[in-house]
Amino acid sequence: MDLYFSPMSCALATRATLYECGAPARFVQVDAHTKRTLEGDDYWRINPMGQVPALRTDDGWLLTENPAVLQHVAASYPQACLLPEDLAGLSRVQQWLGFIGTELHKAVFVPLLDPKAGAEVKQYARDKLTLRMGLLQTHLQHQAHLVASYSVADIYLATVLNWAPYAGVDLAQWPAVQAYHQRQLQRPALARALSEEFALFQEEQTRRARAT
Ligand SMILES: N[C@@H](CCC(=O)N[C@@H](CS)C(=O)NCC(=O)O)C(=O)O
């Protein structure tokens, strides 16, 4: 599989999932500003949305959208047990992937992180935090994971929560969420993905600064 990613983006969740699965993969870095791969390919021609993650499967077709990509990798490596086998558990994972993608990632964190978003947009996003993080706080008070066992939904949530300090969000307001996040970071796959991508992110910043 080939994973198109930009460092420290949501595609980090797929990298961590690949590591959890022990899946061989090629990682193709996309510059989020120029929309070119580091090899110089035009990323718009690969993914017309210009977004990461995009996964070139072993059969050669391209899959996009976090929930689909994460489930595809996890289902390809069932021995890693990152998806429940029963329908209720699987449906719950899909519920959480939808919640994380639409209610947290896109509705809250994208506007808070986007330097082009004005103060009103940021306030609109910030207003949504209380309900959404409160729901997580209640849920995670009595649960180690989002569903009965560790799943790709936890990997996606931890990836989004990684952005909190950069988005001006103090997770200490939701102690169960903060403790959950800290636990997630102990997973070797996630810790490895995070440290590798943080280094790549810093290199990207240096390259960009030199180019301007
Ligand atoms: N709906 C997409 C959203 C992916 C997404 O927002 N990716 C961000 C990185 S975290 C991105 O590529 N942003 C660049 C852009 O939108 O041009 C998914 O779930 O995969």
mmCIF file with all atom_site columns, C-alpha atoms and ligand atoms in Angstrom:
data_model
loop_
_atom_site.group_PDB
_atom_site.id
_atom_site.type_symbol
_atom_site.label_atom_id
_atom_site.label_alt_id
_atom_site.label_comp_id
_atom_site.label_asym_id
_atom_site.label_entity_id
_atom_site.label_seq_id
_atom_site.pdbx_PDB_ins_code
_atom_site.Cartn_x
_atom_site.Cartn_y
_atom_site.Cartn_z
_atom_site.occupancy
_atom_site.B_iso_or_equiv
_atom_site.pdbx_formal_charge
_atom_site.auth_seq_id
_atom_site.auth_comp_id
_atom_site.auth_asym_id
_atom_site.auth_atom_id
_atom_site.pdbx_PDB_model_num
ATOM   1   C CA  . MET A 1 1   ? 0.000   0.000   0.000   1.00 0.00 ? 1   MET A CA  1
ATOM   2   C CA  . ASP A 1 2   ? 1.088   3.587   -0.611  1.00 0.00 ? 2   ASP A CA  1
ATOM   3   C CA  . LEU A 1 3   ? -0.019  6.218   1.884   1.00 0.00 ? 3   LEU A CA  1
ATOM   4   C CA  . TYR A 1 4   ? -0.104  9.829   0.696   1.00 0.00 ? 4   TYR A CA  1
ATOM   5   C CA  . PHE A 1 5   ? 0.331   11.974  3.783   1.00 0.00 ? 5   PHE A CA  1
ATOM   6   C CA  . SER A 1 6   ? 1.388   15.402  5.023   1.00 0.00 ? 6   SER A CA  1
ATOM   7   C CA  . PRO A 1 7   ? 3.287   15.453  8.324   1.00 0.00 ? 7   PRO A CA  1
ATOM   8   C CA  . MET A 1 8   ? 1.140   15.865  11.468  1.00 0.00 ? 8   MET A CA  1
ATOM   9   C CA  . SER A 1 9   ? -2.097  15.824  9.464   1.00 0.00 ? 9   SER A CA  1
ATOM   10  C CA  . CYS A 1 10  ? -4.994  13.432  10.011  1.00 0.00 ? 10  CYS A CA  1
ATOM   11  C CA  . ALA A 1 11  ? -3.136  10.945  7.766   1.00 0.00 ? 11  ALA A CA  1
ATOM   12  C CA  . LEU A 1 12  ? -0.973  10.218  10.816  1.00 0.00 ? 12  LEU A CA  1
ATOM   13  C CA  . ALA A 1 13  ? -3.859  7.996   11.977  1.00 0.00 ? 13  ALA A CA  1
ATOM   14  C CA  . THR A 1 14  ? -3.409  5.778   8.924   1.00 0.00 ? 14  THR A CA  1
ATOM   15  C CA  . ARG A 1 15  ? 0.361   5.609   9.442   1.00 0.00 ? 15  ARG A CA  1
ATOM   16  C CA  . ALA A 1 16  ? -0.197  4.512   13.068  1.00 0.00 ? 16  ALA A CA  1
ATOM   17  C CA  . THR A 1 17  ? -2.790  1.971   11.897  1.00 0.00 ? 17  THR A CA  1
ATOM   18  C CA  . LEU A 1 18  ? -0.321  0.558   9.356   1.00 0.00 ? 18  LEU A CA  1
ATOM   19  C CA  . TYR A 1 19  ? 2.279   0.275   12.150  1.00 0.00 ? 19  TYR A CA  1
ATOM   20  C CA  . GLU A 1 20  ? -0.234  -1.427  14.478  1.00 0.00 ? 20  GLU A CA  1
ATOM   21  C CA  . CYS A 1 21  ? -0.921  -3.924  11.680  1.00 0.00 ? 21  CYS A CA  1
ATOM   22  C CA  . GLY A 1 22  ? 2.732   -4.474  10.800  1.00 0.00 ? 22  GLY A CA  1
ATOM   23  C CA  . ALA A 1 23  ? 1.702   -3.668  7.223   1.00 0.00 ? 23  ALA A CA  1
ATOM   24  C CA  . PRO A 1 24  ? 4.398   -2.959  4.668   1.00 0.00 ? 24  PRO A CA  1
ATOM   25  C CA  . ALA A 1 25  ? 3.747   0.464   3.165   1.00 0.00 ? 25  ALA A CA  1
ATOM   26  C CA  . ARG A 1 26  ? 5.361   3.210   1.128   1.00 0.00 ? 26  ARG A CA  1
ATOM   27  C CA  . PHE A 1 27  ? 4.846   6.699   2.513   1.00 0.00 ? 27  PHE A CA  1
ATOM   28  C CA  . VAL A 1 28  ? 4.542   9.460   -0.060  1.00 0.00 ? 28  VAL A CA  1
ATOM   29  C CA  . GLN A 1 29  ? 4.845   12.940  1.423   1.00 0.00 ? 29  GLN A CA  1
ATOM   30  C CA  . VAL A 1 30  ? 2.623   15.677  0.028   1.00 0.00 ? 30  VAL A CA  1
ATOM   31  C CA  . ASP A 1 31  ? 3.441   19.351  0.610   1.00 0.00 ? 31  ASP A CA  1
ATOM   32  C CA  . ALA A 1 32  ? 0.146   20.752  1.859   1.00 0.00 ? 32  ALA A CA  1
ATOM   33  C CA  . HIS A 1 33  ? 0.941   24.190  0.415   1.00 0.00 ? 33  HIS A CA  1
ATOM   34  C CA  . THR A 1 34  ? 2.240   23.341  -3.049  1.00 0.00 ? 34  THR A CA  1
ATOM   35  C CA  . LYS A 1 35  ? 0.146   20.156  -3.442  1.00 0.00 ? 35  LYS A CA  1
ATOM   36  C CA  . ARG A 1 36  ? 3.162   18.370  -4.828  1.00 0.00 ? 36  ARG A CA  1
ATOM   37  C CA  . THR A 1 37  ? 4.725   15.183  -3.589  1.00 0.00 ? 37  THR A CA  1
ATOM   38  C CA  . LEU A 1 38  ? 8.343   15.420  -2.483  1.00 0.00 ? 38  LEU A CA  1
ATOM   39  C CA  . GLU A 1 39  ? 9.198   13.644  -5.780  1.00 0.00 ? 39  GLU A CA  1
ATOM   40  C CA  . GLY A 1 40  ? 7.513   16.564  -7.579  1.00 0.00 ? 40  GLY A CA  1
ATOM   41  C CA  . ASP A 1 41  ? 4.290   14.884  -8.737  1.00 0.00 ? 41  ASP A CA  1
ATOM   42  C CA  . ASP A 1 42  ? 1.183   17.043  -9.001  1.00 0.00 ? 42  ASP A CA  1
ATOM   43  C CA  . TYR A 1 43  ? -1.013  15.789  -6.138  1.00 0.00 ? 43  TYR A CA  1
ATOM   44  C CA  . TRP A 1 44  ? -4.198  17.259  -7.664  1.00 0.00 ? 44  TRP A CA  1
ATOM   45  C CA  . ARG A 1 45  ? -3.842  14.629  -10.375 1.00 0.00 ? 45  ARG A CA  1
ATOM   46  C CA  . ILE A 1 46  ? -3.624  11.883  -7.786  1.00 0.00 ? 46  ILE A CA  1
ATOM   47  C CA  . ASN A 1 47  ? -6.449  13.083  -5.518  1.00 0.00 ? 47  ASN A CA  1
ATOM   48  C CA  . PRO A 1 48  ? -8.687  15.742  -7.107  1.00 0.00 ? 48  PRO A CA  1
ATOM   49  C CA  . MET A 1 49  ? -9.656  16.899  -3.573  1.00 0.00 ? 49  MET A CA  1
ATOM   50  C CA  . GLY A 1 50  ? -6.009  17.651  -2.834  1.00 0.00 ? 50  GLY A CA  1
ATOM   51  C CA  . GLN A 1 51  ? -6.414  16.131  0.622   1.00 0.00 ? 51  GLN A CA  1
ATOM   52  C CA  . VAL A 1 52  ? -4.625  13.484  2.622   1.00 0.00 ? 52  VAL A CA  1
ATOM   53  C CA  . PRO A 1 53  ? -4.904  10.675  3.511   1.00 0.00 ? 53  PRO A CA  1
ATOM   54  C CA  . ALA A 1 54  ? -5.122  8.849   0.220   1.00 0.00 ? 54  ALA A CA  1
ATOM   55  C CA  . LEU A 1 55  ? -4.276  5.182   0.094   1.00 0.00 ? 55  LEU A CA  1
ATOM   56  C CA  . ARG A 1 56  ? -3.151  3.340   -3.036  1.00 0.00 ? 56  ARG A CA  1
ATOM   57  C CA  . THR A 1 57  ? -4.259  -0.182  -2.253  1.00 0.00 ? 57  THR A CA  1
ATOM   58  C CA  . ASP A 1 58  ? -2.278  -3.283  -3.115  1.00 0.00 ? 58  ASP A CA  1
ATOM   59  C CA  . ASP A 1 59  ? -4.716  -3.739  -6.037  1.00 0.00 ? 59  ASP A CA  1
ATOM   60  C CA  . GLY A 1 60  ? -3.752  -0.318  -7.366  1.00 0.00 ? 60  GLY A CA  1
ATOM   61  C CA  . TRP A 1 61  ? -6.902  1.740   -6.740  1.00 0.00 ? 61  TRP A CA  1
ATOM   62  C CA  . LEU A 1 62  ? -7.032  4.926   -4.708  1.00 0.00 ? 62  LEU A CA  1
ATOM   63  C CA  . LEU A 1 63  ? -9.100  5.206   -1.537  1.00 0.00 ? 63  LEU A CA  1
ATOM   64  C CA  . THR A 1 64  ? -9.744  8.486   0.269   1.00 0.00 ? 64  THR A CA  1
ATOM   65  C CA  . GLU A 1 65  ? -11.683 9.654   3.373   1.00 0.00 ? 65  GLU A CA  1
ATOM   66  C CA  . ASN A 1 66  ? -10.343 8.793   6.814   1.00 0.00 ? 66  ASN A CA  1
ATOM   67  C CA  . PRO A 1 67  ? -13.144 6.433   7.934   1.00 0.00 ? 67  PRO A CA  1
ATOM   68  C CA  . ALA A 1 68  ? -12.860 4.357   4.741   1.00 0.00 ? 68  ALA A CA  1
ATOM   69  C CA  . VAL A 1 69  ? -9.059  4.360   4.671   1.00 0.00 ? 69  VAL A CA  1
ATOM   70  C CA  . LEU A 1 70  ? -8.706  3.399   8.338   1.00 0.00 ? 70  LEU A CA  1
ATOM   71  C CA  . GLN A 1 71  ? -11.253 0.603   8.072   1.00 0.00 ? 71  GLN A CA  1
ATOM   72  C CA  . HIS A 1 72  ? -9.693  -0.683  4.865   1.00 0.00 ? 72  HIS A CA  1
ATOM   73  C CA  . VAL A 1 73  ? -6.275  -1.038  6.489   1.00 0.00 ? 73  VAL A CA  1
ATOM   74  C CA  . ALA A 1 74  ? -7.705  -2.545  9.674   1.00 0.00 ? 74  ALA A CA  1
ATOM   75  C CA  . ALA A 1 75  ? -9.896  -5.021  7.762   1.00 0.00 ? 75  ALA A CA  1
ATOM   76  C CA  . SER A 1 76  ? -6.917  -6.045  5.602   1.00 0.00 ? 76  SER A CA  1
ATOM   77  C CA  . TYR A 1 77  ? -5.066  -7.110  8.763   1.00 0.00 ? 77  TYR A CA  1
ATOM   78  C CA  . PRO A 1 78  ? -7.728  -8.706  10.982  1.00 0.00 ? 78  PRO A CA  1
ATOM   79  C CA  . GLN A 1 79  ? -5.057  -10.232 13.222  1.00 0.00 ? 79  GLN A CA  1
ATOM   80  C CA  . ALA A 1 80  ? -4.324  -6.730  14.550  1.00 0.00 ? 80  ALA A CA  1
ATOM   81  C CA  . CYS A 1 81  ? -7.890  -6.657  15.990  1.00 0.00 ? 81  CYS A CA  1
ATOM   82  C CA  . LEU A 1 82  ? -8.482  -2.964  15.273  1.00 0.00 ? 82  LEU A CA  1
ATOM   83  C CA  . LEU A 1 83  ? -12.127 -3.538  14.304  1.00 0.00 ? 83  LEU A CA  1
ATOM   84  C CA  . PRO A 1 84  ? -14.754 -5.430  16.317  1.00 0.00 ? 84  PRO A CA  1
ATOM   85  C CA  . GLU A 1 85  ? -16.081 -8.566  14.655  1.00 0.00 ? 85  GLU A CA  1
ATOM   86  C CA  . ASP A 1 86  ? -19.699 -8.165  15.775  1.00 0.00 ? 86  ASP A CA  1
ATOM   87  C CA  . LEU A 1 87  ? -22.100 -5.880  13.927  1.00 0.00 ? 87  LEU A CA  1
ATOM   88  C CA  . ALA A 1 88  ? -22.949 -3.776  16.988  1.00 0.00 ? 88  ALA A CA  1
ATOM   89  C CA  . GLY A 1 89  ? -19.261 -3.160  17.744  1.00 0.00 ? 89  GLY A CA  1
ATOM   90  C CA  . LEU A 1 90  ? -18.454 -2.382  14.107  1.00 0.00 ? 90  LEU A CA  1
ATOM   91  C CA  . SER A 1 91  ? -21.410 0.009   13.893  1.00 0.00 ? 91  SER A CA  1
ATOM   92  C CA  . ARG A 1 92  ? -20.216 1.770   17.031  1.00 0.00 ? 92  ARG A CA  1
ATOM   93  C CA  . VAL A 1 93  ? -16.723 2.193   15.532  1.00 0.00 ? 93  VAL A CA  1
ATOM   94  C CA  . GLN A 1 94  ? -18.347 3.686   12.416  1.00 0.00 ? 94  GLN A CA  1
ATOM   95  C CA  . GLN A 1 95  ? -20.431 5.989   14.622  1.00 0.00 ? 95  GLN A CA  1
ATOM   96  C CA  . TRP A 1 96  ? -17.269 7.260   16.329  1.00 0.00 ? 96  TRP A CA  1
ATOM   97  C CA  . LEU A 1 97  ? -15.351 7.632   13.073  1.00 0.00 ? 97  LEU A CA  1
ATOM   98  C CA  . GLY A 1 98  ? -18.227 9.769   11.766  1.00 0.00 ? 98  GLY A CA  1
ATOM   99  C CA  . PHE A 1 99  ? -18.301 11.825  14.960  1.00 0.00 ? 99  PHE A CA  1
ATOM   100 C CA  . ILE A 1 100 ? -14.549 12.409  14.986  1.00 0.00 ? 100 ILE A CA  1
ATOM   101 C CA  . GLY A 1 101 ? -14.420 13.274  11.287  1.00 0.00 ? 101 GLY A CA  1
ATOM   102 C CA  . THR A 1 102 ? -17.397 15.592  11.078  1.00 0.00 ? 102 THR A CA  1
ATOM   103 C CA  . GLU A 1 103 ? -17.988 16.949  14.571  1.00 0.00 ? 103 GLU A CA  1
ATOM   104 C CA  . LEU A 1 104 ? -14.395 17.325  15.779  1.00 0.00 ? 104 LEU A CA  1
ATOM   105 C CA  . HIS A 1 105 ? -11.901 17.247  12.920  1.00 0.00 ? 105 HIS A CA  1
ATOM   106 C CA  . LYS A 1 106 ? -13.789 19.335  10.376  1.00 0.00 ? 106 LYS A CA  1
ATOM   107 C CA  . ALA A 1 107 ? -16.224 21.369  12.489  1.00 0.00 ? 107 ALA A CA  1
ATOM   108 C CA  . VAL A 1 108 ? -13.869 22.345  15.303  1.00 0.00 ? 108 VAL A CA  1
ATOM   109 C CA  . PHE A 1 109 ? -10.193 21.717  14.680  1.00 0.00 ? 109 PHE A CA  1
ATOM   110 C CA  . VAL A 1 110 ? -9.905  22.736  11.020  1.00 0.00 ? 110 VAL A CA  1
ATOM   111 C CA  . PRO A 1 111 ? -11.241 26.279  11.651  1.00 0.00 ? 111 PRO A CA  1
ATOM   112 C CA  . LEU A 1 112 ? -9.199  26.644  14.854  1.00 0.00 ? 112 LEU A CA  1
ATOM   113 C CA  . LEU A 1 113 ? -5.997  25.599  13.076  1.00 0.00 ? 113 LEU A CA  1
ATOM   114 C CA  . ASP A 1 114 ? -6.546  27.426  9.792   1.00 0.00 ? 114 ASP A CA  1
ATOM   115 C CA  . PRO A 1 115 ? -4.680  30.763  9.755   1.00 0.00 ? 115 PRO A CA  1
ATOM   116 C CA  . LYS A 1 116 ? -7.103  31.943  7.045   1.00 0.00 ? 116 LYS A CA  1
ATOM   117 C CA  . ALA A 1 117 ? -10.121 31.527  9.364   1.00 0.00 ? 117 ALA A CA  1
ATOM   118 C CA  . GLY A 1 118 ? -11.150 34.852  10.891  1.00 0.00 ? 118 GLY A CA  1
ATOM   119 C CA  . ALA A 1 119 ? -12.044 35.535  14.535  1.00 0.00 ? 119 ALA A CA  1
ATOM   120 C CA  . GLU A 1 120 ? -15.788 34.945  13.997  1.00 0.00 ? 120 GLU A CA  1
ATOM   121 C CA  . VAL A 1 121 ? -15.180 31.602  12.338  1.00 0.00 ? 121 VAL A CA  1
ATOM   122 C CA  . LYS A 1 122 ? -12.854 30.571  15.152  1.00 0.00 ? 122 LYS A CA  1
ATOM   123 C CA  . GLN A 1 123 ? -15.409 31.599  17.782  1.00 0.00 ? 123 GLN A CA  1
ATOM   124 C CA  . TYR A 1 124 ? -18.111 29.624  15.931  1.00 0.00 ? 124 TYR A CA  1
ATOM   125 C CA  . ALA A 1 125 ? -15.855 26.550  16.070  1.00 0.00 ? 125 ALA A CA  1
ATOM   126 C CA  . ARG A 1 126 ? -14.877 27.165  19.696  1.00 0.00 ? 126 ARG A CA  1
ATOM   127 C CA  . ASP A 1 127 ? -18.579 27.379  20.677  1.00 0.00 ? 127 ASP A CA  1
ATOM   128 C CA  . LYS A 1 128 ? -19.001 23.820  19.425  1.00 0.00 ? 128 LYS A CA  1
ATOM   129 C CA  . LEU A 1 129 ? -16.243 22.471  21.672  1.00 0.00 ? 129 LEU A CA  1
ATOM   130 C CA  . THR A 1 130 ? -18.218 22.356  24.936  1.00 0.00 ? 130 THR A CA  1
ATOM   131 C CA  . LEU A 1 131 ? -20.912 19.956  23.755  1.00 0.00 ? 131 LEU A CA  1
ATOM   132 C CA  . ARG A 1 132 ? -18.581 17.697  21.770  1.00 0.00 ? 132 ARG A CA  1
ATOM   133 C CA  . MET A 1 133 ? -15.751 17.450  24.294  1.00 0.00 ? 133 MET A CA  1
ATOM   134 C CA  . GLY A 1 134 ? -18.290 17.165  27.125  1.00 0.00 ? 134 GLY A CA  1
ATOM   135 C CA  . LEU A 1 135 ? -19.783 14.153  25.385  1.00 0.00 ? 135 LEU A CA  1
ATOM   136 C CA  . LEU A 1 136 ? -16.325 12.572  25.119  1.00 0.00 ? 136 LEU A CA  1
ATOM   137 C CA  . GLN A 1 137 ? -15.568 13.411  28.752  1.00 0.00 ? 137 GLN A CA  1
ATOM   138 C CA  . THR A 1 138 ? -18.734 11.593  29.896  1.00 0.00 ? 138 THR A CA  1
ATOM   139 C CA  . HIS A 1 139 ? -18.085 8.618   27.628  1.00 0.00 ? 139 HIS A CA  1
ATOM   140 C CA  . LEU A 1 140 ? -14.406 8.182   28.519  1.00 0.00 ? 140 LEU A CA  1
ATOM   141 C CA  . GLN A 1 141 ? -14.875 8.547   32.283  1.00 0.00 ? 141 GLN A CA  1
ATOM   142 C CA  . HIS A 1 142 ? -15.685 4.844   32.517  1.00 0.00 ? 142 HIS A CA  1
ATOM   143 C CA  . GLN A 1 143 ? -14.107 3.441   29.358  1.00 0.00 ? 143 GLN A CA  1
ATOM   144 C CA  . ALA A 1 144 ? -10.505 2.821   28.358  1.00 0.00 ? 144 ALA A CA  1
ATOM   145 C CA  . HIS A 1 145 ? -11.402 2.962   24.645  1.00 0.00 ? 145 HIS A CA  1
ATOM   146 C CA  . LEU A 1 146 ? -14.211 4.413   22.545  1.00 0.00 ? 146 LEU A CA  1
ATOM   147 C CA  . VAL A 1 147 ? -15.688 0.926   22.120  1.00 0.00 ? 147 VAL A CA  1
ATOM   148 C CA  . ALA A 1 148 ? -15.072 -2.293  24.074  1.00 0.00 ? 148 ALA A CA  1
ATOM   149 C CA  . SER A 1 149 ? -11.586 -2.809  22.619  1.00 0.00 ? 149 SER A CA  1
ATOM   150 C CA  . TYR A 1 150 ? -8.893  -0.656  21.021  1.00 0.00 ? 150 TYR A CA  1
ATOM   151 C CA  . SER A 1 151 ? -9.878  0.316   17.471  1.00 0.00 ? 151 SER A CA  1
ATOM   152 C CA  . VAL A 1 152 ? -9.130  2.633   14.567  1.00 0.00 ? 152 VAL A CA  1
ATOM   153 C CA  . ALA A 1 153 ? -11.589 5.092   16.118  1.00 0.00 ? 153 ALA A CA  1
ATOM   154 C CA  . ASP A 1 154 ? -9.161  5.535   19.050  1.00 0.00 ? 154 ASP A CA  1
ATOM   155 C CA  . ILE A 1 155 ? -6.284  6.071   16.641  1.00 0.00 ? 155 ILE A CA  1
ATOM   156 C CA  . TYR A 1 156 ? -8.222  8.750   14.742  1.00 0.00 ? 156 TYR A CA  1
ATOM   157 C CA  . LEU A 1 157 ? -9.381  10.476  17.945  1.00 0.00 ? 157 LEU A CA  1
ATOM   158 C CA  . ALA A 1 158 ? -5.851  10.522  19.407  1.00 0.00 ? 158 ALA A CA  1
ATOM   159 C CA  . THR A 1 159 ? -4.581  12.013  16.132  1.00 0.00 ? 159 THR A CA  1
ATOM   160 C CA  . VAL A 1 160 ? -7.117  14.840  16.276  1.00 0.00 ? 160 VAL A CA  1
ATOM   161 C CA  . LEU A 1 161 ? -6.457  15.451  19.996  1.00 0.00 ? 161 LEU A CA  1
ATOM   162 C CA  . ASN A 1 162 ? -2.739  15.833  19.179  1.00 0.00 ? 162 ASN A CA  1
ATOM   163 C CA  . TRP A 1 163 ? -3.663  19.145  17.544  1.00 0.00 ? 163 TRP A CA  1
ATOM   164 C CA  . ALA A 1 164 ? -5.234  20.599  20.714  1.00 0.00 ? 164 ALA A CA  1
ATOM   165 C CA  . PRO A 1 165 ? -2.243  22.705  21.878  1.00 0.00 ? 165 PRO A CA  1
ATOM   166 C CA  . TYR A 1 166 ? -1.786  24.154  18.379  1.00 0.00 ? 166 TYR A CA  1
ATOM   167 C CA  . ALA A 1 167 ? -5.504  24.977  18.229  1.00 0.00 ? 167 ALA A CA  1
ATOM   168 C CA  . GLY A 1 168 ? -5.456  26.758  21.614  1.00 0.00 ? 168 GLY A CA  1
ATOM   169 C CA  . VAL A 1 169 ? -7.538  24.004  23.217  1.00 0.00 ? 169 VAL A CA  1
ATOM   170 C CA  . ASP A 1 170 ? -6.550  23.028  26.761  1.00 0.00 ? 170 ASP A CA  1
ATOM   171 C CA  . LEU A 1 171 ? -7.519  19.395  27.257  1.00 0.00 ? 171 LEU A CA  1
ATOM   172 C CA  . ALA A 1 172 ? -7.191  19.816  31.038  1.00 0.00 ? 172 ALA A CA  1
ATOM   173 C CA  . GLN A 1 173 ? -10.791 21.121  30.943  1.00 0.00 ? 173 GLN A CA  1
ATOM   174 C CA  . TRP A 1 174 ? -11.842 17.532  30.209  1.00 0.00 ? 174 TRP A CA  1
ATOM   175 C CA  . PRO A 1 175 ? -9.679  15.368  32.520  1.00 0.00 ? 175 PRO A CA  1
ATOM   176 C CA  . ALA A 1 176 ? -10.975 12.008  31.257  1.00 0.00 ? 176 ALA A CA  1
ATOM   177 C CA  . VAL A 1 177 ? -10.237 13.048  27.664  1.00 0.00 ? 177 VAL A CA  1
ATOM   178 C CA  . GLN A 1 178 ? -6.797  14.287  28.639  1.00 0.00 ? 178 GLN A CA  1
ATOM   179 C CA  . ALA A 1 179 ? -5.998  11.047  30.497  1.00 0.00 ? 179 ALA A CA  1
ATOM   180 C CA  . TYR A 1 180 ? -7.321  9.017   27.539  1.00 0.00 ? 180 TYR A CA  1
ATOM   181 C CA  . HIS A 1 181 ? -5.097  10.986  25.159  1.00 0.00 ? 181 HIS A CA  1
ATOM   182 C CA  . GLN A 1 182 ? -2.039  10.391  27.337  1.00 0.00 ? 182 GLN A CA  1
ATOM   183 C CA  . ARG A 1 183 ? -2.823  6.656   27.391  1.00 0.00 ? 183 ARG A CA  1
ATOM   184 C CA  . GLN A 1 184 ? -3.154  6.581   23.607  1.00 0.00 ? 184 GLN A CA  1
ATOM   185 C CA  . LEU A 1 185 ? 0.284   8.159   23.249  1.00 0.00 ? 185 LEU A CA  1
ATOM   186 C CA  . GLN A 1 186 ? 1.770   5.176   25.113  1.00 0.00 ? 186 GLN A CA  1
ATOM   187 C CA  . ARG A 1 187 ? 0.833   2.895   22.198  1.00 0.00 ? 187 ARG A CA  1
ATOM   188 C CA  . PRO A 1 188 ? 4.141   2.165   20.435  1.00 0.00 ? 188 PRO A CA  1
ATOM   189 C CA  . ALA A 1 189 ? 2.603   2.508   16.956  1.00 0.00 ? 189 ALA A CA  1
ATOM   190 C CA  . LEU A 1 190 ? 1.101   5.911   17.665  1.00 0.00 ? 190 LEU A CA  1
ATOM   191 C CA  . ALA A 1 191 ? 4.198   7.128   19.505  1.00 0.00 ? 191 ALA A CA  1
ATOM   192 C CA  . ARG A 1 192 ? 6.394   6.052   16.575  1.00 0.00 ? 192 ARG A CA  1
ATOM   193 C CA  . ALA A 1 193 ? 4.101   7.694   14.002  1.00 0.00 ? 193 ALA A CA  1
ATOM   194 C CA  . LEU A 1 194 ? 4.032   10.895  16.044  1.00 0.00 ? 194 LEU A CA  1
ATOM   195 C CA  . SER A 1 195 ? 7.776   11.178  16.530  1.00 0.00 ? 195 SER A CA  1
ATOM   196 C CA  . GLU A 1 196 ? 8.525   10.392  12.868  1.00 0.00 ? 196 GLU A CA  1
ATOM   197 C CA  . GLU A 1 197 ? 5.961   12.837  11.554  1.00 0.00 ? 197 GLU A CA  1
ATOM   198 C CA  . PHE A 1 198 ? 6.946   15.574  13.973  1.00 0.00 ? 198 PHE A CA  1
ATOM   199 C CA  . ALA A 1 199 ? 10.505  15.365  12.620  1.00 0.00 ? 199 ALA A CA  1
ATOM   200 C CA  . LEU A 1 200 ? 9.179   15.481  9.032   1.00 0.00 ? 200 LEU A CA  1
ATOM   201 C CA  . PHE A 1 201 ? 6.959   18.431  9.959   1.00 0.00 ? 201 PHE A CA  1
ATOM   202 C CA  . GLN A 1 202 ? 9.931   20.362  11.296  1.00 0.00 ? 202 GLN A CA  1
ATOM   203 C CA  . GLU A 1 203 ? 11.934  19.588  8.144   1.00 0.00 ? 203 GLU A CA  1
ATOM   204 C CA  . GLU A 1 204 ? 8.996   20.836  6.069   1.00 0.00 ? 204 GLU A CA  1
ATOM   205 C CA  . GLN A 1 205 ? 8.866   24.075  8.065   1.00 0.00 ? 205 GLN A CA  1
ATOM   206 C CA  . THR A 1 206 ? 12.602  24.598  7.518   1.00 0.00 ? 206 THR A CA  1
ATOM   207 C CA  . ARG A 1 207 ? 12.259  23.944  3.749   1.00 0.00 ? 207 ARG A CA  1
ATOM   208 C CA  . ARG A 1 208 ? 9.342   26.373  3.535   1.00 0.00 ? 208 ARG A CA  1
ATOM   209 C CA  . ALA A 1 209 ? 11.219  29.066  5.469   1.00 0.00 ? 209 ALA A CA  1
ATOM   210 C CA  . ARG A 1 210 ? 14.220  28.689  3.118   1.00 0.00 ? 210 ARG A CA  1
ATOM   211 C CA  . ALA A 1 211 ? 11.951  28.964  0.066   1.00 0.00 ? 211 ALA A CA  1
ATOM   212 C CA  . THR A 1 212 ? 10.483  32.309  1.161   1.00 0.00 ? 212 THR A CA  1
HETATM 213 N N1  . LIG B 2 .   ? -12.956 14.321  4.467   1.00 0.00 ? 1   LIG B N1  1
HETATM 214 C C1  . LIG B 2 .   ? -11.540 14.062  4.430   1.00 0.00 ? 1   LIG B C1  1
HETATM 215 C C2  . LIG B 2 .   ? -10.818 15.227  5.068   1.00 0.00 ? 1   LIG B C2  1
HETATM 216 C C3  . LIG B 2 .   ? -9.330  15.044  5.057   1.00 0.00 ? 1   LIG B C3  1
HETATM 217 C C4  . LIG B 2 .   ? -8.626  16.327  5.451   1.00 0.00 ? 1   LIG B C4  1
HETATM 218 O O1  . LIG B 2 .   ? -9.260  17.301  5.887   1.00 0.00 ? 1   LIG B O1  1
HETATM 219 N N2  . LIG B 2 .   ? -7.303  16.324  5.324   1.00 0.00 ? 1   LIG B N2  1
HETATM 220 C C5  . LIG B 2 .   ? -6.552  17.513  5.587   1.00 0.00 ? 1   LIG B C5  1
HETATM 221 C C6  . LIG B 2 .   ? -5.336  17.207  6.443   1.00 0.00 ? 1   LIG B C6  1
HETATM 222 S S1  . LIG B 2 .   ? -5.818  16.832  8.128   1.00 0.00 ? 1   LIG B S1  1
HETATM 223 C C7  . LIG B 2 .   ? -6.076  18.085  4.278   1.00 0.00 ? 1   LIG B C7  1
HETATM 224 O O2  . LIG B 2 .   ? -5.581  17.360  3.433   1.00 0.00 ? 1   LIG B O2  1
HETATM 225 N N3  . LIG B 2 .   ? -6.246  19.398  4.129   1.00 0.00 ? 1   LIG B N3  1
HETATM 226 C C8  . LIG B 2 .   ? -5.798  20.091  2.971   1.00 0.00 ? 1   LIG B C8  1
HETATM 227 C C9  . LIG B 2 .   ? -6.922  20.624  2.158   1.00 0.00 ? 1   LIG B C9  1
HETATM 228 O O3  . LIG B 2 .   ? -8.098  20.474  2.534   1.00 0.00 ? 1   LIG B O3  1
HETATM 229 O O4  . LIG B 2 .   ? -6.641  21.202  1.105   1.00 0.00 ? 1   LIG B O4  1
HETATM 230 C C10 . LIG B 2 .   ? -11.188 12.768  5.136   1.00 0.00 ? 1   LIG B C10 1
HETATM 231 O O5  . LIG B 2 .   ? -11.886 12.405  6.079   1.00 0.00 ? 1   LIG B O5  1
HETATM 232 O O6  . LIG B 2 .   ? -10.222 12.101  4.754   1.00 0.00 ? 1   LIG B O6  1
#
